Amino acid sequence: MTGTATELDRDLDIAGATRSERPWQTVVWNDPVNLMSYVVHVFRTYFGYPPPVAERLMLAVHHEGQAIVSEGPRELMELHAQAMHDYGLWATIRKSPE
């Protein structure tokens, strides 16, 4: 994949920006396999999050069992979830609550 997830978000959000429907979310779940430092690395590498944001999201995954790492159109969230799977993380998508 070329570019960052943030660039992909900008490119694909054009269609979703005009819709009034609820956005979708990419959720990363806690697992017994991946190190916390690796999860931070994935969030920084794929999403381009700065260290404090990546660490906050990782701690939410670790302590709360999950973290919403991205929100937007369904197709984009599916891409993000697949990317998380490719990195070995557990991820799903869901509609944002009303």
Short mmCIF file of N, CA, C and O in Angstrom, two decimals:
data_model
loop_
_atom_site.label_atom_id
_atom_site.label_comp_id
_atom_site.label_asym_id
_atom_site.label_seq_id
_atom_site.Cartn_x
_atom_site.Cartn_y
_atom_site.Cartn_z
N MET A 1 0.84 -1.18 0.00
CA MET A 1 0.00 0.00 0.00
C MET A 1 0.88 1.24 0.00
O MET A 1 1.83 1.33 0.76
N THR A 2 0.58 2.17 -0.83
CA THR A 2 1.35 3.40 -0.86
C THR A 2 0.58 4.48 -0.13
O THR A 2 -0.64 4.48 -0.09
N GLY A 3 1.29 5.41 0.46
CA GLY A 3 0.64 6.48 1.22
C GLY A 3 0.24 5.98 2.59
O GLY A 3 0.36 4.81 2.93
N THR A 4 -0.26 6.90 3.39
CA THR A 4 -0.68 6.54 4.73
C THR A 4 -2.19 6.37 4.77
O THR A 4 -2.90 6.75 3.84
N ALA A 5 -2.66 5.80 5.87
CA ALA A 5 -4.10 5.64 6.03
C ALA A 5 -4.79 7.00 6.05
O ALA A 5 -5.91 7.14 5.55
N THR A 6 -4.13 8.00 6.58
CA THR A 6 -4.72 9.33 6.61
C THR A 6 -4.94 9.86 5.20
O THR A 6 -5.97 10.46 4.90
N GLU A 7 -3.96 9.63 4.32
CA GLU A 7 -4.13 10.05 2.92
C GLU A 7 -5.27 9.29 2.26
O GLU A 7 -6.06 9.86 1.52
N LEU A 8 -5.38 8.00 2.56
CA LEU A 8 -6.46 7.18 2.03
C LEU A 8 -7.80 7.68 2.55
O LEU A 8 -8.77 7.77 1.81
N ASP A 9 -7.85 8.03 3.83
CA ASP A 9 -9.08 8.59 4.41
C ASP A 9 -9.52 9.82 3.63
O ASP A 9 -10.68 9.96 3.28
N ARG A 10 -8.59 10.72 3.35
CA ARG A 10 -8.92 11.95 2.62
C ARG A 10 -9.43 11.63 1.23
O ARG A 10 -10.40 12.20 0.76
N ASP A 11 -8.76 10.70 0.55
CA ASP A 11 -9.15 10.36 -0.82
C ASP A 11 -10.52 9.71 -0.89
O ASP A 11 -11.32 10.01 -1.78
N LEU A 12 -10.82 8.81 0.04
CA LEU A 12 -12.07 8.06 -0.03
C LEU A 12 -13.22 8.74 0.70
O LEU A 12 -14.36 8.36 0.52
N ASP A 13 -12.95 9.72 1.53
CA ASP A 13 -14.01 10.34 2.31
C ASP A 13 -14.82 11.34 1.52
O ASP A 13 -15.84 11.81 1.98
N ILE A 14 -14.44 11.63 0.31
CA ILE A 14 -15.19 12.58 -0.51
C ILE A 14 -16.63 12.12 -0.67
O ILE A 14 -17.57 12.87 -0.48
N ALA A 15 -16.83 10.84 -0.99
CA ALA A 15 -18.18 10.31 -1.15
C ALA A 15 -18.92 10.28 0.17
O ALA A 15 -20.11 10.59 0.24
N GLY A 16 -18.23 9.92 1.25
CA GLY A 16 -18.88 9.81 2.56
C GLY A 16 -19.16 11.16 3.20
O GLY A 16 -20.02 11.26 4.06
N ALA A 17 -18.46 12.19 2.80
CA ALA A 17 -18.60 13.49 3.44
C ALA A 17 -19.96 14.12 3.18
O ALA A 17 -20.43 14.92 3.98
N THR A 18 -20.59 13.77 2.08
CA THR A 18 -21.86 14.40 1.75
C THR A 18 -23.06 13.60 2.26
O THR A 18 -24.18 14.09 2.23
N ARG A 19 -22.84 12.40 2.74
CA ARG A 19 -23.94 11.58 3.24
C ARG A 19 -24.30 11.98 4.66
O ARG A 19 -23.46 12.35 5.45
N SER A 20 -25.58 11.83 5.00
CA SER A 20 -26.02 12.18 6.35
C SER A 20 -26.13 10.94 7.23
O SER A 20 -26.48 11.05 8.39
N GLU A 21 -25.82 9.76 6.69
CA GLU A 21 -25.92 8.54 7.48
C GLU A 21 -24.78 8.47 8.49
O GLU A 21 -23.76 9.15 8.36
N ARG A 22 -24.98 7.64 9.50
CA ARG A 22 -23.96 7.46 10.54
C ARG A 22 -22.70 6.85 9.94
O ARG A 22 -22.77 5.98 9.08
N PRO A 23 -21.55 7.28 10.42
CA PRO A 23 -20.31 6.69 9.92
C PRO A 23 -20.09 5.29 10.51
O PRO A 23 -20.78 4.88 11.44
N TRP A 24 -19.12 4.59 9.97
CA TRP A 24 -18.70 3.30 10.47
C TRP A 24 -17.41 3.48 11.25
O TRP A 24 -16.74 4.51 11.13
N GLN A 25 -17.10 2.49 12.09
CA GLN A 25 -15.90 2.55 12.92
C GLN A 25 -15.05 1.30 12.71
O GLN A 25 -15.60 0.20 12.51
N THR A 26 -13.75 1.47 12.77
CA THR A 26 -12.83 0.33 12.84
C THR A 26 -12.44 0.17 14.30
O THR A 26 -11.98 1.13 14.93
N VAL A 27 -12.67 -1.01 14.83
CA VAL A 27 -12.39 -1.30 16.23
C VAL A 27 -11.27 -2.34 16.30
O VAL A 27 -11.34 -3.38 15.65
N VAL A 28 -10.24 -2.04 17.08
CA VAL A 28 -9.16 -2.99 17.35
C VAL A 28 -9.40 -3.57 18.74
O VAL A 28 -9.68 -2.83 19.69
N TRP A 29 -9.31 -4.89 18.83
CA TRP A 29 -9.59 -5.63 20.06
C TRP A 29 -8.32 -6.14 20.70
O TRP A 29 -7.34 -6.44 20.03
N ASN A 30 -8.37 -6.28 22.02
CA ASN A 30 -7.25 -6.83 22.76
C ASN A 30 -7.04 -8.29 22.39
O ASN A 30 -8.00 -9.00 22.06
N ASP A 31 -5.81 -8.72 22.41
CA ASP A 31 -5.50 -10.13 22.16
C ASP A 31 -4.33 -10.53 23.05
O ASP A 31 -3.61 -9.68 23.54
N PRO A 32 -4.16 -11.82 23.26
CA PRO A 32 -3.08 -12.29 24.14
C PRO A 32 -1.74 -12.46 23.42
O PRO A 32 -0.80 -12.99 24.00
N VAL A 33 -1.64 -12.03 22.17
CA VAL A 33 -0.48 -12.34 21.35
C VAL A 33 0.46 -11.15 21.16
O VAL A 33 1.67 -11.26 21.34
N ASN A 34 -0.08 -10.00 20.77
CA ASN A 34 0.75 -8.87 20.36
C ASN A 34 1.23 -8.03 21.54
O ASN A 34 0.46 -7.75 22.46
N LEU A 35 2.49 -7.62 21.46
CA LEU A 35 3.06 -6.74 22.48
C LEU A 35 2.48 -5.34 22.34
O LEU A 35 2.14 -4.90 21.24
N MET A 36 2.39 -4.64 23.46
CA MET A 36 1.88 -3.27 23.44
C MET A 36 2.72 -2.39 22.53
O MET A 36 2.19 -1.56 21.79
N SER A 37 4.02 -2.57 22.56
CA SER A 37 4.90 -1.76 21.71
C SER A 37 4.63 -2.01 20.23
O SER A 37 4.71 -1.09 19.41
N TYR A 38 4.27 -3.25 19.89
CA TYR A 38 3.95 -3.56 18.50
C TYR A 38 2.66 -2.88 18.07
O TYR A 38 2.56 -2.34 16.97
N VAL A 39 1.66 -2.88 18.95
CA VAL A 39 0.38 -2.23 18.63
C VAL A 39 0.61 -0.74 18.40
O VAL A 39 0.07 -0.16 17.45
N VAL A 40 1.42 -0.10 19.24
CA VAL A 40 1.76 1.31 19.04
C VAL A 40 2.45 1.49 17.68
O VAL A 40 2.11 2.41 16.93
N HIS A 41 3.37 0.61 17.37
CA HIS A 41 4.07 0.66 16.08
C HIS A 41 3.08 0.58 14.91
O HIS A 41 3.18 1.36 13.96
N VAL A 42 2.11 -0.33 14.98
CA VAL A 42 1.12 -0.46 13.91
C VAL A 42 0.30 0.82 13.78
O VAL A 42 0.10 1.33 12.68
N PHE A 43 -0.19 1.35 14.89
CA PHE A 43 -1.00 2.57 14.84
C PHE A 43 -0.20 3.75 14.28
O PHE A 43 -0.74 4.57 13.53
N ARG A 44 1.07 3.83 14.63
CA ARG A 44 1.92 4.91 14.11
C ARG A 44 2.22 4.71 12.63
O ARG A 44 2.16 5.64 11.84
N THR A 45 2.55 3.47 12.25
CA THR A 45 2.94 3.17 10.88
C THR A 45 1.76 3.27 9.92
O THR A 45 1.83 3.94 8.89
N TYR A 46 0.68 2.59 10.24
CA TYR A 46 -0.45 2.52 9.31
C TYR A 46 -1.29 3.79 9.31
O TYR A 46 -1.58 4.36 8.27
N PHE A 47 -1.70 4.24 10.51
CA PHE A 47 -2.58 5.40 10.59
C PHE A 47 -1.83 6.72 10.60
O PHE A 47 -2.42 7.78 10.40
N GLY A 48 -0.54 6.69 10.89
CA GLY A 48 0.24 7.91 10.96
C GLY A 48 -0.01 8.70 12.23
O GLY A 48 0.27 9.91 12.29
N TYR A 49 -0.53 8.03 13.28
CA TYR A 49 -0.80 8.73 14.53
C TYR A 49 0.50 9.12 15.22
O TYR A 49 1.46 8.34 15.21
N PRO A 50 0.53 10.29 15.86
CA PRO A 50 1.72 10.66 16.64
C PRO A 50 1.81 9.74 17.87
O PRO A 50 0.81 9.14 18.28
N PRO A 51 3.00 9.63 18.46
CA PRO A 51 3.19 8.71 19.59
C PRO A 51 2.15 8.83 20.71
O PRO A 51 1.64 7.80 21.16
N PRO A 52 1.79 10.04 21.19
CA PRO A 52 0.82 10.09 22.28
C PRO A 52 -0.56 9.51 21.90
O PRO A 52 -1.20 8.85 22.72
N VAL A 53 -0.99 9.72 20.68
CA VAL A 53 -2.28 9.19 20.23
C VAL A 53 -2.20 7.67 20.10
O VAL A 53 -3.10 6.95 20.57
N ALA A 54 -1.15 7.19 19.47
CA ALA A 54 -0.97 5.74 19.31
C ALA A 54 -0.90 5.04 20.67
O ALA A 54 -1.50 3.98 20.85
N GLU A 55 -0.21 5.65 21.61
CA GLU A 55 -0.09 5.06 22.95
C GLU A 55 -1.43 5.09 23.68
O GLU A 55 -1.80 4.11 24.35
N ARG A 56 -2.19 6.17 23.54
CA ARG A 56 -3.51 6.26 24.19
C ARG A 56 -4.44 5.18 23.65
O ARG A 56 -5.14 4.51 24.40
N LEU A 57 -4.44 5.01 22.33
CA LEU A 57 -5.29 3.99 21.71
C LEU A 57 -4.86 2.58 22.14
O LEU A 57 -5.70 1.73 22.44
N MET A 58 -3.55 2.35 22.18
CA MET A 58 -3.05 1.04 22.62
C MET A 58 -3.48 0.76 24.05
O MET A 58 -3.90 -0.35 24.38
N LEU A 59 -3.39 1.77 24.92
CA LEU A 59 -3.79 1.57 26.31
C LEU A 59 -5.29 1.31 26.44
O LEU A 59 -5.71 0.52 27.29
N ALA A 60 -6.09 1.92 25.58
CA ALA A 60 -7.53 1.62 25.58
C ALA A 60 -7.76 0.17 25.18
O ALA A 60 -8.57 -0.53 25.79
N VAL A 61 -7.05 -0.29 24.15
CA VAL A 61 -7.15 -1.70 23.75
C VAL A 61 -6.76 -2.59 24.92
O VAL A 61 -7.47 -3.55 25.25
N HIS A 62 -5.66 -2.28 25.57
CA HIS A 62 -5.14 -3.11 26.65
C HIS A 62 -6.04 -3.12 27.88
O HIS A 62 -6.34 -4.18 28.43
N HIS A 63 -6.49 -1.94 28.31
CA HIS A 63 -7.26 -1.84 29.56
C HIS A 63 -8.76 -2.01 29.38
O HIS A 63 -9.43 -2.55 30.26
N GLU A 64 -9.29 -1.53 28.25
CA GLU A 64 -10.74 -1.59 28.04
C GLU A 64 -11.14 -2.73 27.09
O GLU A 64 -12.32 -2.98 26.89
N GLY A 65 -10.16 -3.35 26.48
CA GLY A 65 -10.44 -4.47 25.59
C GLY A 65 -10.67 -4.09 24.13
O GLY A 65 -10.74 -4.96 23.28
N GLN A 66 -10.77 -2.80 23.85
CA GLN A 66 -11.01 -2.35 22.48
C GLN A 66 -10.73 -0.86 22.37
O GLN A 66 -10.72 -0.15 23.37
N ALA A 67 -10.54 -0.42 21.13
CA ALA A 67 -10.39 1.01 20.85
C ALA A 67 -10.89 1.27 19.43
O ALA A 67 -10.64 0.48 18.53
N ILE A 68 -11.60 2.38 19.28
CA ILE A 68 -12.00 2.84 17.95
C ILE A 68 -10.81 3.59 17.38
O ILE A 68 -10.39 4.61 17.91
N VAL A 69 -10.25 3.06 16.30
CA VAL A 69 -9.04 3.65 15.73
C VAL A 69 -9.31 4.49 14.50
O VAL A 69 -8.44 5.23 14.06
N SER A 70 -10.52 4.38 13.93
CA SER A 70 -10.86 5.17 12.75
C SER A 70 -12.37 5.19 12.58
O SER A 70 -13.06 4.27 13.01
N GLU A 71 -12.86 6.24 11.95
CA GLU A 71 -14.30 6.39 11.70
C GLU A 71 -14.49 7.02 10.34
O GLU A 71 -13.78 7.95 9.97
N GLY A 72 -15.47 6.50 9.58
CA GLY A 72 -15.73 7.03 8.25
C GLY A 72 -16.63 6.11 7.44
O GLY A 72 -17.37 5.31 8.01
N PRO A 73 -16.54 6.17 6.12
CA PRO A 73 -17.38 5.34 5.26
C PRO A 73 -17.06 3.85 5.43
O PRO A 73 -15.92 3.48 5.71
N ARG A 74 -18.07 3.02 5.23
CA ARG A 74 -17.92 1.58 5.44
C ARG A 74 -16.76 0.98 4.64
O ARG A 74 -15.96 0.20 5.17
N GLU A 75 -16.67 1.33 3.37
CA GLU A 75 -15.63 0.74 2.52
C GLU A 75 -14.24 1.04 3.06
O GLU A 75 -13.36 0.17 3.05
N LEU A 76 -14.03 2.25 3.54
CA LEU A 76 -12.74 2.63 4.09
C LEU A 76 -12.46 1.88 5.39
O LEU A 76 -11.35 1.42 5.64
N MET A 77 -13.50 1.73 6.23
CA MET A 77 -13.31 1.01 7.49
C MET A 77 -12.99 -0.47 7.23
O MET A 77 -12.21 -1.08 7.96
N GLU A 78 -13.58 -1.03 6.17
CA GLU A 78 -13.25 -2.40 5.79
C GLU A 78 -11.78 -2.52 5.38
O GLU A 78 -11.11 -3.49 5.74
N LEU A 79 -11.29 -1.53 4.65
CA LEU A 79 -9.87 -1.52 4.28
C LEU A 79 -8.97 -1.44 5.51
O LEU A 79 -7.96 -2.15 5.59
N HIS A 80 -9.36 -0.58 6.45
CA HIS A 80 -8.56 -0.44 7.67
C HIS A 80 -8.58 -1.74 8.48
O HIS A 80 -7.53 -2.16 9.00
N ALA A 81 -9.73 -2.37 8.61
CA ALA A 81 -9.82 -3.62 9.36
C ALA A 81 -8.96 -4.70 8.70
O ALA A 81 -8.24 -5.44 9.39
N GLN A 82 -9.00 -4.78 7.39
CA GLN A 82 -8.17 -5.75 6.68
C GLN A 82 -6.69 -5.46 6.90
O GLN A 82 -5.89 -6.38 7.09
N ALA A 83 -6.33 -4.20 6.89
CA ALA A 83 -4.93 -3.84 7.14
C ALA A 83 -4.51 -4.26 8.55
O ALA A 83 -3.40 -4.77 8.74
N MET A 84 -5.40 -4.07 9.53
CA MET A 84 -5.08 -4.50 10.90
C MET A 84 -4.89 -6.01 10.93
O MET A 84 -3.97 -6.51 11.60
N HIS A 85 -5.73 -6.76 10.21
CA HIS A 85 -5.56 -8.22 10.13
C HIS A 85 -4.21 -8.56 9.51
O HIS A 85 -3.52 -9.47 9.98
N ASP A 86 -3.83 -7.82 8.47
CA ASP A 86 -2.54 -8.07 7.81
C ASP A 86 -1.37 -7.85 8.77
O ASP A 86 -0.34 -8.50 8.64
N TYR A 87 -1.54 -6.94 9.73
CA TYR A 87 -0.53 -6.70 10.75
C TYR A 87 -0.63 -7.72 11.90
O TYR A 87 0.17 -7.69 12.83
N GLY A 88 -1.65 -8.56 11.89
CA GLY A 88 -1.82 -9.56 12.94
C GLY A 88 -2.67 -9.12 14.11
O GLY A 88 -2.70 -9.79 15.14
N LEU A 89 -3.36 -7.98 13.97
CA LEU A 89 -4.24 -7.50 15.04
C LEU A 89 -5.66 -7.96 14.79
O LEU A 89 -6.07 -8.19 13.66
N TRP A 90 -6.44 -8.06 15.86
CA TRP A 90 -7.85 -8.40 15.75
C TRP A 90 -8.63 -7.10 15.57
O TRP A 90 -8.55 -6.19 16.38
N ALA A 91 -9.43 -7.01 14.50
CA ALA A 91 -10.19 -5.79 14.22
C ALA A 91 -11.51 -6.15 13.56
O ALA A 91 -11.61 -7.14 12.84
N THR A 92 -12.51 -5.33 13.85
CA THR A 92 -13.83 -5.46 13.23
C THR A 92 -14.31 -4.06 12.85
O THR A 92 -13.70 -3.06 13.23
N ILE A 93 -15.41 -4.02 12.12
CA ILE A 93 -16.06 -2.74 11.84
C ILE A 93 -17.46 -2.79 12.41
O ILE A 93 -18.04 -3.85 12.61
N ARG A 94 -17.99 -1.60 12.69
CA ARG A 94 -19.36 -1.47 13.18
C ARG A 94 -19.87 -0.08 12.85
O ARG A 94 -19.08 0.84 12.64
N LYS A 95 -21.19 0.04 12.81
CA LYS A 95 -21.78 1.36 12.62
C LYS A 95 -21.62 2.17 13.89
O LYS A 95 -21.74 1.65 15.00
N SER A 96 -21.34 3.43 13.73
CA SER A 96 -21.21 4.33 14.87
C SER A 96 -22.56 4.43 15.57
O SER A 96 -23.60 4.54 14.90
N PRO A 97 -22.58 4.40 16.92
CA PRO A 97 -23.85 4.55 17.62
C PRO A 97 -24.48 5.91 17.33
O PRO A 97 -23.77 6.88 17.05
N GLU A 98 -25.76 5.98 17.43
CA GLU A 98 -26.47 7.25 17.17
C GLU A 98 -26.23 8.25 18.25
O GLU A 98 -25.91 8.04 19.31
#
